[in-house]
Each structure stands twice: as C-alpha cells, then as structure tokens.
Coordinates of N, CA and C in Angstrom, one line a residue:
M1 N 9.0 -9.9 8.1 CA 8.7 -10.6 6.8 C 8.8 -11.6 6.6
D2 N 8.0 -12.7 5.9 CA 8.2 -14.2 6.1 C 8.8 -14.6 4.9
I3 N 10.4 -15.1 5.1 CA 10.8 -14.7 3.9 C 11.2 -16.0 3.7
A4 N 10.5 -17.6 4.1 CA 10.1 -18.9 3.6 C 9.1 -18.5 2.8
L5 N 7.7 -17.8 2.9 CA 6.3 -17.6 2.1 C 6.9 -16.8 1.1
I6 N 7.8 -15.9 0.9 CA 7.7 -15.0 0.0 C 8.8 -15.8 -1.2
N7 N 9.6 -17.1 -0.6 CA 10.5 -17.6 -1.4 C 9.2 -18.4 -2.1
E8 N 8.5 -19.3 -1.4 CA 7.2 -20.0 -2.0 C 6.3 -19.0 -3.4
I9 N 6.0 -17.7 -3.5 CA 5.6 -17.1 -4.0 C 6.9 -16.5 -4.7
G10 N 8.1 -16.3 -5.0 CA 9.0 -15.9 -5.9 C 9.1 -17.5 -7.1
K11 N 9.0 -18.7 -6.4 CA 9.0 -19.7 -7.3 C 8.0 -20.1 -8.1
E12 N 6.6 -19.6 -7.8 CA 5.5 -20.0 -8.1 C 5.4 -18.7 -9.6
F13 N 6.2 -17.4 -9.2 CA 6.0 -16.7 -10.5 C 6.6 -17.2 -11.2
K14 N 7.6 -17.7 -11.2 CA 8.7 -18.3 -12.2 C 8.4 -19.4 -12.4
A15 N 7.1 -20.1 -12.0 CA 6.6 -21.1 -12.6 C 5.8 -21.2 -13.8
R16 N 4.7 -19.7 -13.3 CA 4.0 -19.1 -14.0 C 4.4 -18.0 -15.7
F17 N 5.5 -17.6 -15.4 CA 5.5 -16.9 -16.4 C 7.1 -17.9 -17.0
S18 N 7.6 -18.5 -16.5 CA 8.6 -19.3 -17.2 C 8.5 -19.4 -18.7
D19 N 7.6 -19.4 -19.5 CA 7.8 -18.9 -21.4 C 8.2 -17.6 -21.2
C20 N 8.3 -16.8 -20.5 CA 8.7 -15.4 -20.4 C 9.8 -15.1 -21.1
P21 N 10.8 -14.3 -21.4 CA 11.8 -13.7 -21.6 C 12.1 -13.1 -20.9
V22 N 12.0 -12.7 -19.5 CA 12.0 -11.8 -18.8 C 13.5 -11.2 -18.8
T23 N 13.8 -10.0 -18.7 CA 14.9 -9.4 -18.5 C 15.3 -8.9 -17.3
K24 N 14.2 -7.9 -16.7 CA 14.2 -7.4 -15.4 C 12.7 -7.5 -15.0
I25 N 12.9 -7.4 -14.0 CA 11.7 -7.1 -13.2 C 11.3 -5.5 -12.2
L26 N 9.9 -5.4 -12.4 CA 9.8 -4.0 -12.4 C 8.7 -3.8 -11.2
T27 N 8.8 -3.3 -10.0 CA 7.8 -2.9 -9.1 C 7.9 -1.5 -8.4
I28 N 7.1 -1.1 -7.8 CA 6.7 0.1 -7.3 C 7.1 0.1 -5.8
E29 N 7.8 1.2 -5.1 CA 8.5 1.5 -3.7 C 7.2 1.3 -2.8
A30 N 7.1 1.0 -2.0 CA 8.4 -0.1 -1.1 C 7.7 -1.6 -0.6
S31 N 6.3 -1.8 -0.7 CA 5.6 -3.4 -0.2 C 6.2 -4.4 -1.1
G32 N 6.5 -3.8 -2.7 CA 6.6 -4.7 -3.5 C 8.5 -5.5 -3.6
I33 N 9.2 -4.7 -3.5 CA 10.3 -4.8 -3.6 C 11.0 -6.1 -2.8
G34 N 10.6 -6.4 -1.7 CA 11.0 -7.9 -1.0 C 10.6 -8.8 -2.1
I35 N 9.4 -8.8 -2.6 CA 8.8 -10.4 -3.3 C 9.4 -9.8 -4.5
A36 N 9.7 -8.5 -5.3 CA 9.8 -8.8 -6.7 C 11.8 -9.0 -6.3
C37 N 12.3 -9.0 -5.1 CA 13.9 -9.5 -5.4 C 14.1 -11.0 -5.0
I38 N 13.0 -11.6 -4.2 CA 13.1 -13.1 -4.2 C 12.9 -13.6 -5.5
T39 N 11.8 -13.1 -6.3 CA 11.1 -13.4 -7.6 C 12.4 -13.3 -8.6
A40 N 13.1 -12.2 -8.8 CA 14.2 -12.3 -9.4 C 15.1 -13.2 -9.6
Q41 N 15.4 -13.5 -8.2 CA 16.9 -14.8 -8.0 C 16.2 -15.7 -8.8
Y42 N 14.7 -16.2 -9.0 CA 14.7 -17.6 -9.6 C 14.8 -17.1 -11.4
F43 N 14.5 -15.8 -11.7 CA 14.8 -15.2 -13.2 C 16.5 -14.9 -13.7
H44 N 16.9 -15.1 -12.4 CA 18.1 -14.1 -12.9 C 18.6 -13.2 -13.5
V45 N 17.8 -12.1 -12.8 CA 17.4 -10.6 -13.6 C 17.5 -9.9 -12.3
P46 N 17.8 -8.7 -12.4 CA 17.8 -7.8 -11.5 C 16.2 -6.9 -11.3
V47 N 16.4 -5.9 -10.8 CA 15.1 -5.7 -10.0 C 15.2 -4.2 -10.0
I48 N 14.2 -3.2 -10.5 CA 14.2 -2.0 -10.5 C 12.8 -2.1 -9.9
F49 N 13.2 -0.5 -9.3 CA 11.6 -0.4 -8.7 C 11.5 1.5 -9.0
A50 N 10.2 1.7 -9.4 CA 9.6 3.2 -9.4 C 9.6 3.3 -8.4
K51 N 9.6 5.0 -8.2 CA 9.4 6.0 -6.7 C 8.0 6.4 -7.0
S52 N 7.4 6.7 -6.0 CA 6.0 6.9 -6.0 C 6.3 8.7 -5.2
T53 N 6.8 9.8 -5.6 CA 6.9 10.9 -4.7 C 6.9 11.9 -5.5
K54 N 7.0 13.3 -5.4 CA 7.2 14.4 -6.1 C 8.6 14.3 -6.6
L55 N 9.1 13.9 -7.9 CA 10.2 14.5 -8.2 C 9.9 15.5 -9.6
K56 N 10.8 16.1 -9.9 CA 10.9 16.8 -10.6 C 11.2 16.2 -12.3
S57 N 10.2 16.2 -12.9 CA 10.7 15.2 -14.0 C 11.8 15.7 -15.2
G58 N 12.2 15.0 -15.6 CA 13.4 15.8 -16.4 C 13.7 14.9 -17.5
R59 N 14.8 15.1 -18.6 CA 15.3 14.2 -19.8 C 16.0 12.8 -19.1
R60 N 16.0 12.7 -18.4 CA 16.6 11.6 -17.7 C 15.9 10.5 -17.0
N61 N 14.4 10.7 -17.1 CA 13.3 10.4 -16.6 C 12.2 10.0 -17.5
V62 N 11.9 8.4 -17.3 CA 10.6 8.0 -18.1 C 9.6 8.5 -16.7
H63 N 8.5 9.2 -17.3 CA 7.7 9.7 -16.2 C 6.5 9.3 -16.1
H64 N 5.3 8.8 -15.5 CA 4.0 9.0 -15.7 C 3.6 9.2 -14.3
Q65 N 2.3 9.7 -14.2 CA 1.7 10.7 -13.0 C 0.3 9.9 -13.0
S66 N 0.1 8.8 -11.8 CA -0.9 8.3 -12.0 C -1.5 8.2 -10.1
R67 N -2.8 8.1 -9.9 CA -3.4 8.2 -8.4 C -3.3 6.7 -8.0
I68 N -2.3 6.8 -7.1 CA -2.4 5.5 -6.5 C -2.0 5.7 -5.0
L69 N -2.5 4.8 -4.4 CA -2.6 4.3 -2.5 C -4.3 5.4 -2.1
H70 N -4.4 6.5 -2.5 CA -5.6 7.1 -2.3 C -6.3 7.9 -3.7
P71 N -7.1 7.4 -4.1 CA -7.8 8.7 -5.4 C -8.1 10.0 -5.1
Q72 N -8.0 10.8 -3.6 CA -7.8 11.9 -3.7 C -6.8 12.3 -3.7
K73 N -5.6 12.0 -3.9 CA -4.5 12.2 -4.0 C -3.7 11.4 -5.1
V74 N -2.7 12.1 -6.0 CA -2.4 12.0 -6.6 C -0.6 12.1 -6.7
Y75 N -0.1 11.1 -6.8 CA 1.4 10.6 -6.7 C 2.1 10.8 -8.2
D76 N 3.3 10.9 -8.3 CA 4.3 10.6 -9.2 C 4.7 9.6 -9.4
V77 N 4.9 8.6 -10.4 CA 5.6 7.6 -10.2 C 6.4 7.7 -11.1
I78 N 7.5 7.6 -10.7 CA 9.3 7.9 -12.0 C 10.3 6.6 -11.7
L79 N 10.7 6.7 -13.0 CA 11.7 5.6 -13.0 C 12.7 6.3 -14.2
S80 N 14.0 6.0 -13.4 CA 15.1 7.0 -14.6 C 15.3 5.6 -15.7
K81 N 15.4 7.0 -17.2 CA 15.5 6.0 -18.4 C 16.8 4.9 -18.3
K82 N 17.6 5.1 -17.6 CA 18.9 4.2 -18.0 C 18.5 3.2 -17.0
F83 N 17.4 2.6 -16.4 CA 17.3 1.6 -16.1 C 16.3 0.6 -16.6
L84 N 15.7 0.8 -17.8 CA 15.0 0.7 -18.6 C 15.3 0.9 -20.2
E85 N 15.5 -0.3 -21.0 CA 16.1 0.2 -22.1 C 14.5 -0.6 -23.4
P86 N 14.8 -0.3 -24.4 CA 13.8 -1.0 -25.5 C 13.7 -2.4 -25.6
E87 N 15.0 -2.9 -25.4 CA 15.2 -4.5 -25.8 C 15.1 -4.7 -24.5
D88 N 14.7 -4.6 -23.2 CA 14.1 -5.0 -22.1 C 13.0 -6.1 -22.4
H89 N 12.9 -7.0 -21.6 CA 11.6 -7.9 -21.1 C 10.9 -7.3 -19.6
V90 N 9.7 -6.9 -19.8 CA 9.9 -6.7 -18.3 C 8.4 -7.5 -17.9
L91 N 8.6 -7.8 -16.3 CA 7.5 -8.6 -15.7 C 7.7 -7.8 -14.6
L92 N 6.2 -7.4 -13.9 CA 5.9 -6.4 -13.1 C 5.5 -7.6 -11.7
I93 N 5.9 -7.0 -10.7 CA 5.7 -7.7 -9.4 C 5.2 -6.9 -8.1
D94 N 4.3 -7.3 -7.7 CA 3.4 -6.4 -6.6 C 2.7 -7.6 -5.6
D95 N 2.4 -6.4 -4.4 CA 1.9 -7.5 -3.8 C 0.3 -7.5 -3.6
F96 N -0.4 -6.2 -3.8 CA -1.8 -6.0 -4.1 C -2.2 -5.4 -5.0
L97 N -3.5 -5.6 -5.9 CA -3.8 -5.1 -6.8 C -5.2 -4.8 -6.5
A98 N -6.0 -3.4 -6.2 CA -6.9 -3.2 -5.8 C -7.3 -2.3 -7.2
N99 N -7.7 -1.1 -7.3 CA -8.2 -0.6 -8.2 C -7.0 -0.6 -9.6
G100 N -6.3 -1.2 -9.4 CA -5.3 -0.4 -10.5 C -4.5 0.6 -11.0
C101 N -4.8 1.7 -9.7 CA -3.8 2.7 -10.4 C -2.2 2.5 -10.3
A102 N -1.7 1.9 -9.3 CA -0.2 1.6 -9.5 C 0.4 0.6 -10.4
L103 N -0.3 0.2 -10.8 CA -0.2 -0.9 -11.7 C 0.1 -0.1 -12.8
L104 N -1.0 0.3 -13.4 CA -1.3 1.1 -14.8 C -0.3 2.3 -14.6
G105 N 0.1 2.8 -13.6 CA 1.5 3.3 -13.9 C 2.6 2.9 -14.5
L106 N 2.9 1.7 -14.0 CA 3.9 0.9 -14.2 C 3.7 0.6 -15.6
I107 N 2.7 -0.1 -16.1 CA 2.5 -0.2 -17.4 C 3.1 0.6 -18.3
D108 N 2.3 2.0 -18.1 CA 2.6 3.0 -18.8 C 4.3 3.5 -18.8
I109 N 4.7 3.3 -18.0 CA 6.3 3.3 -17.8 C 7.0 2.6 -18.8
V110 N 6.4 1.4 -19.0 CA 6.7 0.3 -19.7 C 7.1 0.9 -21.1
K111 N 5.6 1.1 -21.2 CA 5.2 1.2 -22.7 C 6.0 2.6 -23.3
K112 N 6.1 3.8 -22.4 CA 7.3 4.6 -22.4 C 8.5 4.6 -22.7
S113 N 8.7 3.7 -22.2 CA 10.3 3.0 -22.5 C 10.9 2.3 -23.6
G114 N 9.9 2.1 -24.0 CA 9.9 1.2 -25.7 C 9.7 -0.3 -25.2
A115 N 10.0 -1.1 -24.0 CA 10.4 -2.1 -23.5 C 9.1 -2.9 -23.8
A116 N 9.5 -4.4 -23.8 CA 7.9 -5.2 -24.1 C 7.7 -5.5 -22.6
L117 N 6.3 -5.8 -22.2 CA 5.8 -6.0 -20.9 C 5.4 -7.4 -21.3
E118 N 5.6 -8.3 -20.2 CA 5.7 -9.8 -20.4 C 4.3 -10.3 -19.4
G119 N 4.0 -9.3 -18.5 CA 2.8 -9.4 -17.7 C 3.3 -8.9 -16.1
A120 N 2.3 -9.2 -15.5 CA 2.1 -8.8 -14.1 C 1.7 -10.2 -13.2
G121 N 2.7 -10.0 -12.1 CA 2.4 -10.9 -11.1 C 1.9 -10.6 -9.8
I122 N 1.0 -10.7 -9.3 CA 0.3 -10.1 -8.1 C -0.1 -11.3 -7.0
V123 N 0.2 -10.9 -5.8 CA 0.6 -11.6 -5.2 C -0.9 -11.9 -4.4
I124 N -1.9 -10.7 -3.9 CA -3.3 -10.9 -3.7 C -4.1 -10.0 -4.6
E125 N -5.2 -10.5 -5.3 CA -5.7 -9.6 -6.3 C -7.1 -9.0 -5.4
K126 N -7.4 -8.1 -5.3 CA -9.0 -8.0 -4.7 C -10.0 -7.8 -5.9
G127 N -10.3 -9.1 -6.3 CA -11.4 -9.4 -7.2 C -12.5 -8.7 -7.4
F128 N -13.1 -8.1 -6.2 CA -14.5 -7.1 -5.8 C -14.3 -5.8 -6.5
Q129 N -12.9 -4.9 -6.9 CA -12.5 -4.1 -7.0 C -12.0 -4.2 -8.9
N130 N -12.1 -3.0 -9.4 CA -12.1 -3.2 -10.7 C -10.6 -3.2 -11.6
G131 N -9.5 -3.3 -10.7 CA -7.9 -3.2 -11.2 C -7.9 -4.2 -12.4
G132 N -7.9 -5.5 -11.7 CA -7.7 -6.9 -12.2 C -8.6 -6.7 -14.0
K133 N -9.9 -6.3 -13.9 CA -10.5 -6.9 -14.9 C -10.2 -5.5 -15.9
Q134 N -9.7 -4.3 -15.9 CA -9.3 -3.6 -16.6 C -7.6 -3.9 -16.8
I135 N -7.0 -4.4 -16.6 CA -5.8 -4.6 -17.0 C -5.8 -5.9 -18.0
R136 N -6.8 -6.8 -17.6 CA -6.9 -8.3 -18.3 C -7.5 -7.3 -19.7
N137 N -8.5 -6.3 -19.3 CA -9.1 -5.9 -20.7 C -8.2 -5.3 -22.1
M138 N -6.8 -4.9 -20.9 CA -6.1 -4.1 -22.2 C -5.1 -5.3 -22.7
G139 N -5.4 -6.4 -22.6 CA -4.6 -7.6 -23.3 C -3.7 -7.8 -22.5
I140 N -3.5 -7.4 -21.4 CA -2.1 -8.2 -20.6 C -2.3 -9.0 -19.7
R141 N -1.1 -9.6 -19.5 CA -1.6 -11.4 -18.8 C -1.1 -10.6 -17.3
L142 N -2.0 -11.2 -16.2 CA -2.1 -11.2 -15.3 C -2.3 -12.2 -14.7
E143 N -1.7 -12.5 -13.5 CA -1.4 -14.0 -12.9 C -1.5 -13.2 -11.3
S144 N -2.8 -13.7 -10.3 CA -2.7 -13.4 -9.2 C -2.3 -14.7 -8.2
L145 N -1.9 -14.4 -7.2 CA -1.6 -15.8 -6.5 C -3.1 -16.2 -6.2
A146 N -3.9 -15.1 -5.3 CA -5.1 -15.4 -4.7 C -5.9 -14.1 -5.1
I147 N -6.7 -14.2 -5.3 CA -7.9 -13.1 -5.5 C -9.6 -13.6 -4.6
I148 N -9.4 -12.1 -3.5 CA -10.6 -12.2 -2.6 C -12.0 -11.4 -3.5
D149 N -13.1 -12.7 -3.6 CA -14.4 -12.0 -4.1 C -14.8 -11.2 -3.2
S150 N -14.9 -11.3 -2.0 CA -15.2 -10.4 -1.1 C -14.9 -10.5 0.2
M151 N -15.2 -9.6 0.9 CA -14.5 -9.8 2.4 C -15.5 -8.4 3.0
S152 N -15.9 -8.6 4.1 CA -15.9 -7.9 5.5 C -15.6 -8.0 6.7
D153 N -16.2 -7.7 7.9 CA -15.4 -7.1 8.9 C -15.5 -9.0 9.6
S154 N -16.4 -9.7 9.1 CA -16.5 -11.0 9.6 C -16.1 -12.2 8.6
S155 N -15.9 -12.1 7.4 CA -15.9 -13.5 6.4 C -14.7 -12.7 5.5
L156 N -14.1 -13.6 4.5 CA -13.5 -13.4 3.6 C -13.4 -14.5 2.6
T157 N -13.6 -14.0 1.5 CA -14.3 -14.9 0.6 C -13.4 -15.3 -0.7
F158 N -12.5 -16.3 -0.9 CA -11.4 -16.1 -2.3 C -12.1 -16.9 -3.1
R159 N -11.8 -16.8 -4.3 CA -12.4 -17.0 -5.6 C -11.1 -18.6 -6.0
E160 N -12.1 -19.8 -6.4 CA -11.4 -20.6 -6.3 C -10.9 -21.2 -7.8

C-alpha cells in the first residue's frame, strides 16, 4: 500500500466532505479498509466495516443481502447493530465503484440502522458502468476522485 498516496486521498475526502457532520466512516471489507482508516484520522471518527460473507442473520445484526464482486454470486453484507446507531452521521468510503452493488448494500445498512447518510467517497469510479449514475439518481452525494470513461487493453480515458 502506498501510504503517502492514501494519505492524500484521505485529505481530499476530508476537504470534499468538510461540511458534513460525520461521526462514523463505513466501508466494506477488505480493500476499502485502509483508505477508510486514513480518511477517518482527518475526521477524528471511528471506522466500521461490513463483512461480506455467509453469516447467520440474528437480532444483533443489521442485515442486507446484495450482489457484490460477481453478479452471478450473492453475498451477505452484514454489520452488527451495536456499531451503527440512529444518531450517527455516516460517510461511506470505498476504493472502486463499478456496478454499485457493494455501495448499495452499505446504503441499505445505513438506512436500516436509522443513521443519516452524509454521502459516499470513491477513489476510482468506472463511469462507463451504471453504479455511479444509479447512486446519484437516488439523491446521494457521491464524490469520486477519478472517473474512468472508457478503457480497453491499450487505452484508458478519464473524465475531466
């Protein structure tokens, strides 16, 4: 992990969401955790992360089932209720946004908990897929640091 780069990413998310009363940062295991932790140090708030696994849902869990990673497989996205309260103001942080399944799972967990969703910070969005458009159409504040408009074996085009 390039800690200097992740540090700059954390600073940028703090700048973009400085107007939000963030009390917790939520991500999904595993690749978003490092970015979320560095970002959290600028907000001075804790990081919580949802597990994407097959766990038994119980009374202690806020539970959402969402298709993540592979559209053909369904994964449970689970967060214990004890980590997210209705008085929390949550910022979602993740590394990539493509079709939006993982982010939609996190959004649903926040809604089920009764907490306020302040927005989502994404490092790289694949703009040629529908995830970002779907999230924005829901009225959710989405800040992507880089948006890829197209990619092939020989080229990569970023949105300006």
